[in-house]
PDB file of N, CA and C in Angstrom:
ATOM      1  N   MET A   1     -10.348 207.931 -10.192  1.00 49.00           N
ATOM      2  CA  MET A   1     -11.946 208.562 -10.240  1.00 49.00           C
ATOM      3  C   MET A   1     -12.521 208.663  -8.801  1.00 49.00           C
ATOM      4  N   GLN A   2     -12.742 209.097  -8.549  1.00 53.00           N
ATOM      5  CA  GLN A   2     -14.215 208.579  -7.233  1.00 53.00           C
ATOM      6  C   GLN A   2     -14.825 208.795  -7.565  1.00 53.00           C
ATOM      7  N   ASP A   3     -15.383 209.527  -8.486  1.00 54.00           N
ATOM      8  CA  ASP A   3     -17.284 209.506  -9.504  1.00 54.00           C
ATOM      9  C   ASP A   3     -17.140 207.880  -9.564  1.00 54.00           C
ATOM     10  N   LYS A   4     -18.740 207.446  -9.399  1.00 58.00           N
ATOM     11  CA  LYS A   4     -18.961 205.768  -9.944  1.00 58.00           C
ATOM     12  C   LYS A   4     -19.774 205.644 -11.146  1.00 58.00           C
ATOM     13  N   GLY A   5     -20.785 207.786 -10.766  1.00 60.00           N
ATOM     14  CA  GLY A   5     -21.952 207.310 -11.930  1.00 60.00           C
ATOM     15  C   GLY A   5     -21.721 207.832 -12.980  1.00 60.00           C
ATOM     16  N   ASN A   6     -22.595 208.111 -13.724  1.00 66.00           N
ATOM     17  CA  ASN A   6     -22.949 208.341 -15.439  1.00 66.00           C
ATOM     18  C   ASN A   6     -22.070 209.545 -15.877  1.00 66.00           C
ATOM     19  N   THR A   7     -20.549 209.702 -15.965  1.00 68.00           N
ATOM     20  CA  THR A   7     -20.149 210.373 -16.510  1.00 68.00           C
ATOM     21  C   THR A   7     -19.601 210.897 -17.231  1.00 68.00           C
ATOM     22  N   ARG A   8     -20.157 211.406 -18.187  1.00 70.00           N
ATOM     23  CA  ARG A   8     -19.981 212.374 -19.260  1.00 70.00           C
ATOM     24  C   ARG A   8     -18.516 213.251 -19.549  1.00 70.00           C
ATOM     25  N   ILE A   9     -18.207 212.575 -20.976  1.00 68.00           N
ATOM     26  CA  ILE A   9     -16.088 212.838 -21.745  1.00 68.00           C
ATOM     27  C   ILE A   9     -16.796 213.807 -22.489  1.00 68.00           C
ATOM     28  N   LYS A  10     -16.973 215.034 -22.796  1.00 72.00           N
ATOM     29  CA  LYS A  10     -16.592 215.581 -23.995  1.00 72.00           C
ATOM     30  C   LYS A  10     -16.056 215.092 -25.048  1.00 72.00           C
ATOM     31  N   THR A  11     -16.161 214.846 -26.620  1.00 70.00           N
ATOM     32  CA  THR A  11     -15.647 214.791 -27.243  1.00 70.00           C
ATOM     33  C   THR A  11     -15.500 215.276 -29.015  1.00 70.00           C
ATOM     34  N   TYR A  12     -15.244 215.636 -29.662  1.00 74.00           N
ATOM     35  CA  TYR A  12     -15.056 216.067 -30.942  1.00 74.00           C
ATOM     36  C   TYR A  12     -16.233 214.866 -31.983  1.00 74.00           C
ATOM     37  N   ILE A  13     -16.170 213.558 -31.584  1.00 69.00           N
ATOM     38  CA  ILE A  13     -16.586 212.570 -32.648  1.00 69.00           C
ATOM     39  C   ILE A  13     -17.855 212.724 -31.802  1.00 69.00           C
ATOM     40  N   LYS A  14     -19.285 212.531 -32.788  1.00 68.00           N
ATOM     41  CA  LYS A  14     -20.558 212.301 -32.735  1.00 68.00           C
ATOM     42  C   LYS A  14     -20.286 211.428 -32.624  1.00 68.00           C
ATOM     43  N   ILE A  15     -21.647 210.615 -31.832  1.00 61.00           N
ATOM     44  CA  ILE A  15     -21.847 209.400 -31.275  1.00 61.00           C
ATOM     45  C   ILE A  15     -23.410 209.320 -31.438  1.00 61.00           C
ATOM     46  N   ARG A  16     -23.291 208.057 -32.641  1.00 65.00           N
ATOM     47  CA  ARG A  16     -24.251 208.081 -34.234  1.00 65.00           C
ATOM     48  C   ARG A  16     -25.634 207.257 -32.965  1.00 65.00           C
ATOM     49  N   ASN A  17     -26.874 207.122 -33.256  1.00 62.00           N
ATOM     50  CA  ASN A  17     -27.676 206.122 -33.220  1.00 62.00           C
ATOM     51  C   ASN A  17     -27.979 205.785 -31.296  1.00 62.00           C
ATOM     52  N   ASN A  18     -27.748 206.651 -30.677  1.00 61.00           N
ATOM     53  CA  ASN A  18     -27.647 206.572 -29.338  1.00 61.00           C
ATOM     54  C   ASN A  18     -27.141 206.045 -28.755  1.00 61.00           C
ATOM     55  N   ARG A  19     -25.688 205.720 -28.947  1.00 59.00           N
ATOM     56  CA  ARG A  19     -24.523 204.345 -28.638  1.00 59.00           C
ATOM     57  C   ARG A  19     -24.587 205.164 -26.888  1.00 59.00           C
ATOM     58  N   PRO A  20     -24.254 204.249 -26.353  1.00 60.00           N
ATOM     59  CA  PRO A  20     -23.696 204.564 -24.493  1.00 60.00           C
ATOM     60  C   PRO A  20     -22.006 205.574 -24.619  1.00 60.00           C
ATOM     61  N   ASP A  21     -21.923 206.115 -24.025  1.00 60.00           N
ATOM     62  CA  ASP A  21     -21.518 206.196 -23.789  1.00 60.00           C
ATOM     63  C   ASP A  21     -19.943 205.692 -23.243  1.00 60.00           C
ATOM     64  N   ILE A  22     -18.668 206.376 -23.290  1.00 58.00           N
ATOM     65  CA  ILE A  22     -17.348 205.776 -23.163  1.00 58.00           C
ATOM     66  C   ILE A  22     -16.952 205.349 -21.990  1.00 58.00           C
ATOM     67  N   LEU A  23     -16.977 204.447 -21.146  1.00 61.00           N
ATOM     68  CA  LEU A  23     -17.086 204.242 -20.337  1.00 61.00           C
ATOM     69  C   LEU A  23     -15.443 203.838 -19.636  1.00 61.00           C
ATOM     70  N   ILE A  24     -15.498 204.586 -17.744  1.00 62.00           N
ATOM     71  CA  ILE A  24     -13.928 204.480 -17.813  1.00 62.00           C
ATOM     72  C   ILE A  24     -13.773 203.729 -16.351  1.00 62.00           C
ATOM     73  N   LEU A  25     -12.704 202.313 -16.905  1.00 59.00           N
ATOM     74  CA  LEU A  25     -12.347 201.852 -15.688  1.00 59.00           C
ATOM     75  C   LEU A  25     -11.670 202.107 -14.393  1.00 59.00           C
ATOM     76  N   ASP A  26     -12.476 202.855 -13.282  1.00 69.00           N
ATOM     77  CA  ASP A  26     -11.427 203.668 -12.735  1.00 69.00           C
ATOM     78  C   ASP A  26     -10.335 202.634 -11.518  1.00 69.00           C
ATOM     79  N   LYS A  27      -9.690 203.243 -11.059  1.00 71.00           N
ATOM     80  CA  LYS A  27      -8.187 202.401 -10.426  1.00 71.00           C
ATOM     81  C   LYS A  27      -8.398 201.184  -9.829  1.00 71.00           C
ATOM     82  N   ILE A  28      -9.100 200.782  -9.166  1.00 71.00           N
ATOM     83  CA  ILE A  28      -9.945 199.848  -8.342  1.00 71.00           C
ATOM     84  C   ILE A  28     -10.857 198.637  -9.035  1.00 71.00           C
ATOM     85  N   GLU A  29     -11.407 198.707  -9.974  1.00 75.00           N
ATOM     86  CA  GLU A  29     -12.150 197.936 -10.660  1.00 75.00           C
ATOM     87  C   GLU A  29     -10.755 197.561 -11.948  1.00 75.00           C
ATOM     88  N   THR A  30      -9.970 198.360 -12.076  1.00 77.00           N
ATOM     89  CA  THR A  30      -8.289 197.743 -12.843  1.00 77.00           C
ATOM     90  C   THR A  30      -7.774 196.860 -12.121  1.00 77.00           C
ATOM     91  N   GLU A  31      -7.810 197.288 -10.861  1.00 79.00           N
ATOM     92  CA  GLU A  31      -6.745 195.988 -10.353  1.00 79.00           C
ATOM     93  C   GLU A  31      -7.506 194.965  -9.748  1.00 79.00           C
ATOM     94  N   LYS A  32      -8.764 195.047  -9.272  1.00 79.00           N
ATOM     95  CA  LYS A  32      -9.725 193.816  -9.295  1.00 79.00           C
ATOM     96  C   LYS A  32      -9.088 192.682 -10.637  1.00 79.00           C
ATOM     97  N   LEU A  33      -9.727 193.344 -12.191  1.00 79.00           N
ATOM     98  CA  LEU A  33      -9.529 192.633 -12.823  1.00 79.00           C
ATOM     99  C   LEU A  33      -8.560 192.091 -13.059  1.00 79.00           C
ATOM    100  N   ARG A  34      -6.851 192.510 -12.891  1.00 81.00           N
ATOM    101  CA  ARG A  34      -5.983 191.859 -12.593  1.00 81.00           C
ATOM    102  C   ARG A  34      -5.446 190.980 -11.509  1.00 81.00           C
ATOM    103  N   LYS A  35      -6.083 191.515 -10.167  1.00 81.00           N
ATOM    104  CA  LYS A  35      -5.840 190.341  -9.137  1.00 81.00           C
ATOM    105  C   LYS A  35      -6.706 188.984 -10.351  1.00 81.00           C
ATOM    106  N   TYR A  36      -7.839 189.317 -10.355  1.00 81.00           N
ATOM    107  CA  TYR A  36      -8.424 187.675 -10.684  1.00 81.00           C
ATOM    108  C   TYR A  36      -8.130 186.966 -12.121  1.00 81.00           C
ATOM    109  N   ASP A  37      -7.106 187.991 -13.437  1.00 82.00           N
ATOM    110  CA  ASP A  37      -7.112 186.945 -14.103  1.00 82.00           C
ATOM    111  C   ASP A  37      -5.455 186.224 -13.708  1.00 82.00           C
ATOM    112  N   LEU A  38      -4.862 187.133 -12.659  1.00 78.00           N
ATOM    113  CA  LEU A  38      -3.740 186.078 -11.872  1.00 78.00           C
ATOM    114  C   LEU A  38      -4.478 185.158 -11.839  1.00 78.00           C
ATOM    115  N   LEU A  39      -5.728 184.802 -10.718  1.00 79.00           N
ATOM    116  CA  LEU A  39      -5.742 184.203  -9.355  1.00 79.00           C
ATOM    117  C   LEU A  39      -6.105 183.136 -11.039  1.00 79.00           C
ATOM    118  N   ALA A  40      -7.030 183.477 -11.766  1.00 77.00           N
ATOM    119  CA  ALA A  40      -7.520 182.509 -13.299  1.00 77.00           C
ATOM    120  C   ALA A  40      -6.076 182.043 -13.706  1.00 77.00           C
ATOM    121  N   ASN A  41      -5.351 182.089 -13.915  1.00 76.00           N
ATOM    122  CA  ASN A  41      -4.176 181.732 -14.722  1.00 76.00           C
ATOM    123  C   ASN A  41      -3.310 181.063 -13.321  1.00 76.00           C
ATOM    124  N   GLY A  42      -3.553 181.491 -12.179  1.00 75.00           N
ATOM    125  CA  GLY A  42      -3.040 180.282 -11.110  1.00 75.00           C
ATOM    126  C   GLY A  42      -3.812 178.435 -11.093  1.00 75.00           C
ATOM    127  N   PHE A  43      -5.581 179.017 -11.281  1.00 77.00           N
ATOM    128  CA  PHE A  43      -6.078 177.667 -10.913  1.00 77.00           C
ATOM    129  C   PHE A  43      -6.025 177.319 -12.675  1.00 77.00           C
ATOM    130  N   GLY A  44      -5.637 177.373 -13.716  1.00 74.00           N
ATOM    131  CA  GLY A  44      -5.007 176.762 -14.848  1.00 74.00           C
ATOM    132  C   GLY A  44      -3.763 175.962 -14.395  1.00 74.00           C
ATOM    133  N   LEU A  45      -2.625 176.236 -13.914  1.00 76.00           N
ATOM    134  CA  LEU A  45      -1.992 175.240 -13.291  1.00 76.00           C
ATOM    135  C   LEU A  45      -2.256 174.358 -12.423  1.00 76.00           C
ATOM    136  N   ILE A  46      -2.937 174.649 -11.915  1.00 78.00           N
ATOM    137  CA  ILE A  46      -2.658 173.471 -10.452  1.00 78.00           C
ATOM    138  C   ILE A  46      -3.788 172.372 -11.098  1.00 78.00           C
ATOM    139  N   PHE A  47      -5.379 172.698 -11.966  1.00 77.00           N
ATOM    140  CA  PHE A  47      -6.038 172.455 -13.277  1.00 77.00           C
ATOM    141  C   PHE A  47      -4.719 171.336 -13.953  1.00 77.00           C
ATOM    142  N   MET A  48      -3.957 171.535 -14.215  1.00 78.00           N
ATOM    143  CA  MET A  48      -2.953 171.252 -14.850  1.00 78.00           C
ATOM    144  C   MET A  48      -2.368 169.681 -14.458  1.00 78.00           C
ATOM    145  N   PHE A  49      -1.980 170.119 -13.416  1.00 78.00           N
ATOM    146  CA  PHE A  49      -0.639 169.266 -12.105  1.00 78.00           C
ATOM    147  C   PHE A  49      -1.587 168.273 -12.086  1.00 78.00           C
ATOM    148  N   THR A  50      -2.741 168.834 -11.255  1.00 79.00           N
ATOM    149  CA  THR A  50      -3.682 167.734 -10.723  1.00 79.00           C
ATOM    150  C   THR A  50      -4.221 166.628 -12.321  1.00 79.00           C
ATOM    151  N   VAL A  51      -3.903 166.658 -13.137  1.00 78.00           N
ATOM    152  CA  VAL A  51      -4.614 165.916 -14.563  1.00 78.00           C
ATOM    153  C   VAL A  51      -3.623 165.241 -14.305  1.00 78.00           C
ATOM    154  N   LEU A  52      -2.073 165.801 -14.200  1.00 77.00           N
ATOM    155  CA  LEU A  52      -0.688 165.095 -14.503  1.00 77.00           C
ATOM    156  C   LEU A  52      -0.502 164.553 -13.455  1.00 77.00           C
ATOM    157  N   CYS A  53      -1.327 164.826 -12.135  1.00 77.00           N
ATOM    158  CA  CYS A  53      -0.168 163.864 -10.761  1.00 77.00           C
ATOM    159  C   CYS A  53      -1.146 161.987 -10.822  1.00 77.00           C
ATOM    160  N   GLN A  54      -2.724 162.738 -11.751  1.00 74.00           N
ATOM    161  CA  GLN A  54      -3.962 161.106 -11.909  1.00 74.00           C
ATOM    162  C   GLN A  54      -2.999 160.450 -12.818  1.00 74.00           C
ATOM    163  N   ASN A  55      -2.317 161.048 -13.522  1.00 72.00           N
ATOM    164  CA  ASN A  55      -2.477 160.232 -15.176  1.00 72.00           C
ATOM    165  C   ASN A  55      -1.255 158.817 -14.415  1.00 72.00           C
ATOM    166  N   ASN A  56       0.270 159.861 -13.781  1.00 69.00           N
ATOM    167  CA  ASN A  56       1.041 159.059 -13.272  1.00 69.00           C
ATOM    168  C   ASN A  56       0.980 158.237 -12.399  1.00 69.00           C
ATOM    169  N   ILE A  57      -0.487 158.492 -11.423  1.00 72.00           N
ATOM    170  CA  ILE A  57      -0.652 157.372 -10.317  1.00 72.00           C
ATOM    171  C   ILE A  57      -0.884 156.527 -10.555  1.00 72.00           C
ATOM    172  N   SER A  58      -2.325 156.398 -11.738  1.00 70.00           N
ATOM    173  CA  SER A  58      -3.066 155.484 -12.374  1.00 70.00           C
ATOM    174  C   SER A  58      -2.227 154.463 -13.314  1.00 70.00           C
ATOM    175  N   ASN A  59      -1.289 155.433 -13.599  1.00 69.00           N
ATOM    176  CA  ASN A  59      -0.113 154.030 -14.045  1.00 69.00           C
ATOM    177  C   ASN A  59       1.317 153.800 -13.265  1.00 69.00           C
ATOM    178  N   THR A  60       0.939 154.252 -12.143  1.00 69.00           N
ATOM    179  CA  THR A  60       1.931 153.298 -11.209  1.00 69.00           C
ATOM    180  C   THR A  60       1.604 151.853 -11.234  1.00 69.00           C
ATOM    181  N   PRO A  61       0.931 150.924 -11.283  1.00 68.00           N
ATOM    182  CA  PRO A  61       0.807 150.062 -10.680  1.00 68.00           C
ATOM    183  C   PRO A  61       1.550 148.762 -11.989  1.00 68.00           C
ATOM    184  N   LYS A  62       1.310 149.475 -12.934  1.00 71.00           N
ATOM    185  CA  LYS A  62       1.208 149.191 -14.450  1.00 71.00           C
ATOM    186  C   LYS A  62       3.122 149.352 -14.499  1.00 71.00           C
ATOM    187  N   ARG A  63       3.420 150.377 -14.108  1.00 71.00           N
ATOM    188  CA  ARG A  63       5.009 150.156 -14.189  1.00 71.00           C
ATOM    189  C   ARG A  63       5.977 149.468 -13.224  1.00 71.00           C
ATOM    190  N   LEU A  64       4.831 148.878 -12.114  1.00 71.00           N
ATOM    191  CA  LEU A  64       5.619 148.161 -10.997  1.00 71.00           C
ATOM    192  C   LEU A  64       5.340 146.792 -11.133  1.00 71.00           C
ATOM    193  N   GLU A  65       4.353 146.393 -11.830  1.00 74.00           N
ATOM    194  CA  GLU A  65       4.015 145.048 -12.642  1.00 74.00           C
ATOM    195  C   GLU A  65       3.312 144.538 -11.206  1.00 74.00           C
ATOM    196  N   ILE A  66       1.787 145.197 -10.750  1.00 70.00           N
ATOM    197  CA  ILE A  66       1.581 144.421  -9.879  1.00 70.00           C
ATOM    198  C   ILE A  66       0.389 143.928 -10.202  1.00 70.00           C
ATOM    199  N   PRO A  67       0.082 143.125 -10.055  1.00 72.00           N
ATOM    200  CA  PRO A  67      -1.103 142.546 -10.860  1.00 72.00           C
ATOM    201  C   PRO A  67      -2.509 143.422  -9.713  1.00 72.00           C
ATOM    202  N   ASP A  68      -4.051 143.125 -10.894  1.00 71.00           N
ATOM    203  CA  ASP A  68      -5.195 144.237 -10.933  1.00 71.00           C
ATOM    204  C   ASP A  68      -5.358 143.084  -9.735  1.00 71.00           C
ATOM    205  N   ASN A  69      -5.569 142.007  -9.108  1.00 71.00           N
ATOM    206  CA  ASN A  69      -6.340 141.452  -8.494  1.00 71.00           C
ATOM    207  C   ASN A  69      -5.740 141.800  -7.001  1.00 71.00           C
ATOM    208  N   LEU A  70      -4.980 142.375  -7.268  1.00 68.00           N
ATOM    209  CA  LEU A  70      -3.882 141.951  -5.482  1.00 68.00           C
ATOM    210  C   LEU A  70      -4.946 143.688  -4.903  1.00 68.00           C
ATOM    211  N   GLU A  71      -4.930 143.409  -3.265  1.00 67.00           N
ATOM    212  CA  GLU A  71      -5.654 144.527  -2.858  1.00 67.00           C
ATOM    213  C   GLU A  71      -5.095 144.791  -1.560  1.00 67.00           C
ATOM    214  N   ALA A  72      -5.076 146.263  -1.287  1.00 61.00           N
ATOM    215  CA  ALA A  72      -4.375 146.332  -0.044  1.00 61.00           C
ATOM    216  C   ALA A  72      -5.146 146.136   1.417  1.00 61.00           C
TER     217      ALA A  72
END
């Protein structure tokens, strides 16, 4: 759809109490939503990976039996 204005669609259903008309998402807006959804899912995976790495790094000295008072 090219028109981004207030487009009316005639239906056989009457809308009560002055409710807003049905809105149609055009192809570009749908594509944006899909891309942002994929991006949001990717951020979740990155966050999960980061948390797992931090947990493993903090437990490494204990596994290697390195004393806490040792400095680099």
